[in-house]
Short mmCIF file of C-alpha atoms in Angstrom, two decimals:
data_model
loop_
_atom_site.label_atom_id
_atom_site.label_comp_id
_atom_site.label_asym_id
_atom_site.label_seq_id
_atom_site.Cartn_x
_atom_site.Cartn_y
_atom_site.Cartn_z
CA UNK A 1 40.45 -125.76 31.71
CA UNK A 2 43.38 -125.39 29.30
CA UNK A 3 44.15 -128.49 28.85
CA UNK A 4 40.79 -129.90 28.20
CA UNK A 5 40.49 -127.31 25.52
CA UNK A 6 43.58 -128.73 24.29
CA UNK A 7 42.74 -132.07 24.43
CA UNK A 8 39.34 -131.50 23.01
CA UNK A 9 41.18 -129.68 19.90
CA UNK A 10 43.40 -132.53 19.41
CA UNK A 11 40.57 -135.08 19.64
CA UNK A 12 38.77 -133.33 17.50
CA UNK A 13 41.99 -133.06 15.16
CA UNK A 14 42.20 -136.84 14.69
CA UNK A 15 38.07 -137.36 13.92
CA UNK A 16 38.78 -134.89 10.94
CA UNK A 17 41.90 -137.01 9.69
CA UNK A 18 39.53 -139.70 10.14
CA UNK A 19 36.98 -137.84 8.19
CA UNK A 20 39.28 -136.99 4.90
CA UNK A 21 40.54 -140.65 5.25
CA UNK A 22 36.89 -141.83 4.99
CA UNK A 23 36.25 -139.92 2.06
CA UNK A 24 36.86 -141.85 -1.38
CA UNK A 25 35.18 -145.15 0.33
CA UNK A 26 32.39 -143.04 1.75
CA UNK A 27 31.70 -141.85 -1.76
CA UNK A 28 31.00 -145.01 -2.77
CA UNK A 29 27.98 -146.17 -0.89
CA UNK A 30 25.85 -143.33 -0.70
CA UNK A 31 22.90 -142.64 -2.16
CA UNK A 32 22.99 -140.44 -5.27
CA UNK A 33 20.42 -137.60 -3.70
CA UNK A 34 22.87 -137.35 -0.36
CA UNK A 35 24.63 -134.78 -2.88
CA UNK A 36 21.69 -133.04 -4.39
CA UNK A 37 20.97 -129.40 -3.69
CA UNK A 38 19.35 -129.02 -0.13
CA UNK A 39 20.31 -132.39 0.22
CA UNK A 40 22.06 -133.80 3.72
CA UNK A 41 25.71 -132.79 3.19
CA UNK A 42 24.61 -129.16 2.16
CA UNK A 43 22.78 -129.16 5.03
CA UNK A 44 25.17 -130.22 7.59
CA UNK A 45 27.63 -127.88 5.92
CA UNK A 46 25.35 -124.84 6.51
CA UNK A 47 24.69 -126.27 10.29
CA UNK A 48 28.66 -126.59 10.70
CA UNK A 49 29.36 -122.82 9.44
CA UNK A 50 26.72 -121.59 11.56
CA UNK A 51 28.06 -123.71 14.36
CA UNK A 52 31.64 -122.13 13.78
CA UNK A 53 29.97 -118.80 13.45
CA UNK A 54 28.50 -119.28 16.92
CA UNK A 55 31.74 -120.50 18.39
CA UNK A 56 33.35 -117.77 17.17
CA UNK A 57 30.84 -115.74 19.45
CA UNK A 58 31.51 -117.41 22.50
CA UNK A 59 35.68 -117.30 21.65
CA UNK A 60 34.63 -112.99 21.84
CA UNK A 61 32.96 -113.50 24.37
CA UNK A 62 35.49 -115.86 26.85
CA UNK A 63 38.22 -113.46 26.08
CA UNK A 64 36.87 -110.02 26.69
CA UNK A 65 40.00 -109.14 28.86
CA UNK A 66 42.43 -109.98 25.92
CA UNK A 67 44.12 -107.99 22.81
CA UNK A 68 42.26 -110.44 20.21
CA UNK A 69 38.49 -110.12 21.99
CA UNK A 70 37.52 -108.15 18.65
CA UNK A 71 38.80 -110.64 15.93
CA UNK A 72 36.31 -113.13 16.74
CA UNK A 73 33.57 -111.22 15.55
CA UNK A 74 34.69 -110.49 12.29
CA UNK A 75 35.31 -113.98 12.38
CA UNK A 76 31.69 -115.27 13.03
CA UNK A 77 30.85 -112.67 9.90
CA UNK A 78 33.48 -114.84 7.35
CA UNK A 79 31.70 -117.98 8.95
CA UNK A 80 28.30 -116.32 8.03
CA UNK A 81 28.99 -115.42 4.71
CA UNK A 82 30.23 -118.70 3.75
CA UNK A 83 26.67 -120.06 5.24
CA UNK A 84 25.21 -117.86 3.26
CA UNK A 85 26.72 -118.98 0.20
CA UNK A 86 25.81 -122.54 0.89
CA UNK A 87 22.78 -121.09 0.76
CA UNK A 88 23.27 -120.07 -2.57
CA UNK A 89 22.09 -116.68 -1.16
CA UNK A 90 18.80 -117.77 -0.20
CA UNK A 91 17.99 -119.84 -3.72
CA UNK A 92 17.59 -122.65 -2.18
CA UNK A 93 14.42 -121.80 -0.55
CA UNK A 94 12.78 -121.03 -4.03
CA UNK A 95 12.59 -124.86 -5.39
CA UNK A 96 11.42 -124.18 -9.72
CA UNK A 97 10.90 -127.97 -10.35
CA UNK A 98 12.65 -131.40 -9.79
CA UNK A 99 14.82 -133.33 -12.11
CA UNK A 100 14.05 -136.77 -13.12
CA UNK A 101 16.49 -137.98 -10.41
CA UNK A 102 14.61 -136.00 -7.76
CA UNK A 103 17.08 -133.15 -7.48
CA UNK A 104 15.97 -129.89 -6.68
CA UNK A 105 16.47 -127.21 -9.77
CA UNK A 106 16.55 -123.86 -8.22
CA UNK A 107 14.76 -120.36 -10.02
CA UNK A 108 18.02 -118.55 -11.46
CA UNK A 109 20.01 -115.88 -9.73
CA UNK A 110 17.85 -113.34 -11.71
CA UNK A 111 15.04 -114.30 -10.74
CA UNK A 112 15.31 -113.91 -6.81
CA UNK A 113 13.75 -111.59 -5.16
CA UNK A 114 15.37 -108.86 -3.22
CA UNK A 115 18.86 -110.07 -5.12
CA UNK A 116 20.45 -106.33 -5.44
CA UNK A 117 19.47 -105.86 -1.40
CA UNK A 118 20.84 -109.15 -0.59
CA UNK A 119 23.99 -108.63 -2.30
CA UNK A 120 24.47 -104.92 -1.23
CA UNK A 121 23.90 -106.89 2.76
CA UNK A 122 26.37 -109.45 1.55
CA UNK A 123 29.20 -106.83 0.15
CA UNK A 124 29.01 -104.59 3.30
CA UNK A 125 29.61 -107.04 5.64
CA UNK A 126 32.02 -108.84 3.08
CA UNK A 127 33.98 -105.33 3.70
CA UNK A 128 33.40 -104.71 7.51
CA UNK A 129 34.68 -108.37 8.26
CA UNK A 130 37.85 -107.86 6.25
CA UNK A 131 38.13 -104.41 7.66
CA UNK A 132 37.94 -106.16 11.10
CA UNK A 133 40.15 -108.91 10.67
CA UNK A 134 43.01 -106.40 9.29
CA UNK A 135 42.18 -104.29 12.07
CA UNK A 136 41.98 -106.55 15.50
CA UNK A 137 43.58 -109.85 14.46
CA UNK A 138 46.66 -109.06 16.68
CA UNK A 139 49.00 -109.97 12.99
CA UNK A 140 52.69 -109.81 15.02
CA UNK A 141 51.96 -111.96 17.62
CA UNK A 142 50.22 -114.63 15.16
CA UNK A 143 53.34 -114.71 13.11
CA UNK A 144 56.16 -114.18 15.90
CA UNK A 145 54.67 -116.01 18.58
CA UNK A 146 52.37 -119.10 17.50
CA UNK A 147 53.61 -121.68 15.16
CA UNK A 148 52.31 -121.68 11.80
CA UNK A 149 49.06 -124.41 11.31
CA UNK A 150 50.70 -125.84 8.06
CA UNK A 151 48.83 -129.03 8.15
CA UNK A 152 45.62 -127.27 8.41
CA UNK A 153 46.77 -125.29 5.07
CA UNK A 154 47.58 -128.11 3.49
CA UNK A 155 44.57 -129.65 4.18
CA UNK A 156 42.32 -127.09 3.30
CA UNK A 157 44.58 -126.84 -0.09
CA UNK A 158 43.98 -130.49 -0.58
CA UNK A 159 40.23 -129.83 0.02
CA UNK A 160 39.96 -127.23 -2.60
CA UNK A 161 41.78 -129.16 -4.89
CA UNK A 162 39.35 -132.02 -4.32
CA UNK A 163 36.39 -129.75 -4.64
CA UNK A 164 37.51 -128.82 -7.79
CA UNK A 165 38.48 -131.54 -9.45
CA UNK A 166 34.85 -133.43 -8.13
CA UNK A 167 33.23 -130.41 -9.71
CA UNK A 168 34.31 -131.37 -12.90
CA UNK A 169 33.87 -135.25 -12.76
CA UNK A 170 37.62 -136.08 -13.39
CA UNK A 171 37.82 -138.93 -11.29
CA UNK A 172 34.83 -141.18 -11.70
CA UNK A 173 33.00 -139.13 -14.05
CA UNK A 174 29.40 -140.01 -12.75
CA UNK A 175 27.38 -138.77 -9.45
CA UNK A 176 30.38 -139.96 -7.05
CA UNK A 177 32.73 -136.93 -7.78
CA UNK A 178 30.25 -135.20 -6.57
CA UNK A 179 29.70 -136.86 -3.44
CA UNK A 180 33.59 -136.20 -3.26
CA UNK A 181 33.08 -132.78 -4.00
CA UNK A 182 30.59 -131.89 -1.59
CA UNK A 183 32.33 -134.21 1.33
CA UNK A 184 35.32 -132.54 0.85
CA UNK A 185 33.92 -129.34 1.31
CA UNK A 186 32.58 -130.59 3.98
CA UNK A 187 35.89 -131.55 5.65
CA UNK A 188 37.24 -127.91 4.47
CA UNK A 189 34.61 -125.87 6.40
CA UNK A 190 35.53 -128.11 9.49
CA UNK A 191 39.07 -127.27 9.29
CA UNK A 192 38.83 -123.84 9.09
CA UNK A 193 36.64 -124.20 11.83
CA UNK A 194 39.18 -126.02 13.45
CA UNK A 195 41.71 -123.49 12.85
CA UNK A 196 40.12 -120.65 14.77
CA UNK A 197 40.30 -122.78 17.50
CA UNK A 198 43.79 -123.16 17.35
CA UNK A 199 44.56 -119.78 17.19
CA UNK A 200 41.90 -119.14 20.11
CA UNK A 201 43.93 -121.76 22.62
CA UNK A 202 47.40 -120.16 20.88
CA UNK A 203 46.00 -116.54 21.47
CA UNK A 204 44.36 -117.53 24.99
CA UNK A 205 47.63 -118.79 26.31
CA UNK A 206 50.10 -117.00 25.44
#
């Protein structure tokens, strides 16, 4: 059972290297509303967070018997969260108008309703997830005992750096940085995805 976990994770390791490598061409052939708001790469990073979130579930669940049972639910929270800000905190569900390339213009931040309750909801379980993760992650053992995921960090770094820079149209400076940005966000949810499960096999057998 261990090692098809294992082998799963590594498999799963080289599609996302396959993934970032994919990127830049990617970028180049797809359609211009693959990008927008609500659009499919929003989308599927919304489905992938709540997929992690869900994982993260079942990791609480499968280890019940062991020290780090309660990180993983604090860690489905973080996963939720970041759903919920692909979300743009439920905006996109409140579509004001379309631009003349068909992208969706959502109502402004003041104008959504229930935004103070939503935000309160947001913050406190923001807090109880940190409070959690400080609390159960079992902190000695994941810096004395399991190597350090540097690649993933580097990755992710990478990502964010990528993000950023698509978010400002350095590269191209038309609708492809953002395809970059939003595929590279993409790729960043997966790999911190990706990292839980590294710590879960680390955590599970040691």
């Amino acid at each position: 059972m261990k090692s098809s976990a294992s082998a799963s994770y590594k498999y799963t390791g080289w599609l996302l290297v396959l993934f970032a490598v994919l990127i830049l061409p990617v970028s180049g052939f797809l359609p211009d509303w693959a990008s927008f708001e609500n659009g499919p790469i929003e989308n599927t990073q919304v489905i992938l967070l709540l997929g992690c979130a869900l994982t993260c579930v079942k990791f609480a669940r499968d280890t019940l018997s062991s020290p780090s049972h309660k990180m993983w639910l604090p860690s489905a929270g973080i996963f939720l969260i970041l759903a919920a800000r692909e979300l743009s905190w439920g905006r996109v569900f409140f579509v004001k108008e379309y631009s003349a390339a068909g992208e969706p213009i959502l109502i402004a931040s003041s104008e959504m309703p229930f935004r103070t309750a939503i935000h309160g909801c947001i913050g406190v379980l923001a807090v109880l997830c940190l409070y959690g993760l400080i609390r159960f992650v079992p902190w000695k053992r994941i810096f004395r005992e399991i190597s350090f995921p540097w690649i993933h960090l580097i990755a992710i770094i990478a990502c964010v750096i990528a993000v950023t820079i698509g978010d400002h149209h350095a590269i191209f400076h038309t609708i492809r940085d953002q395809q970059i940005e939003e595929l590279s966000e993409l790729l960043m949810y997966a790999l911190l995805g990706h990292t839980a499960w590294y710590y879960y096999i680390k955590l599970k057998t040691k």
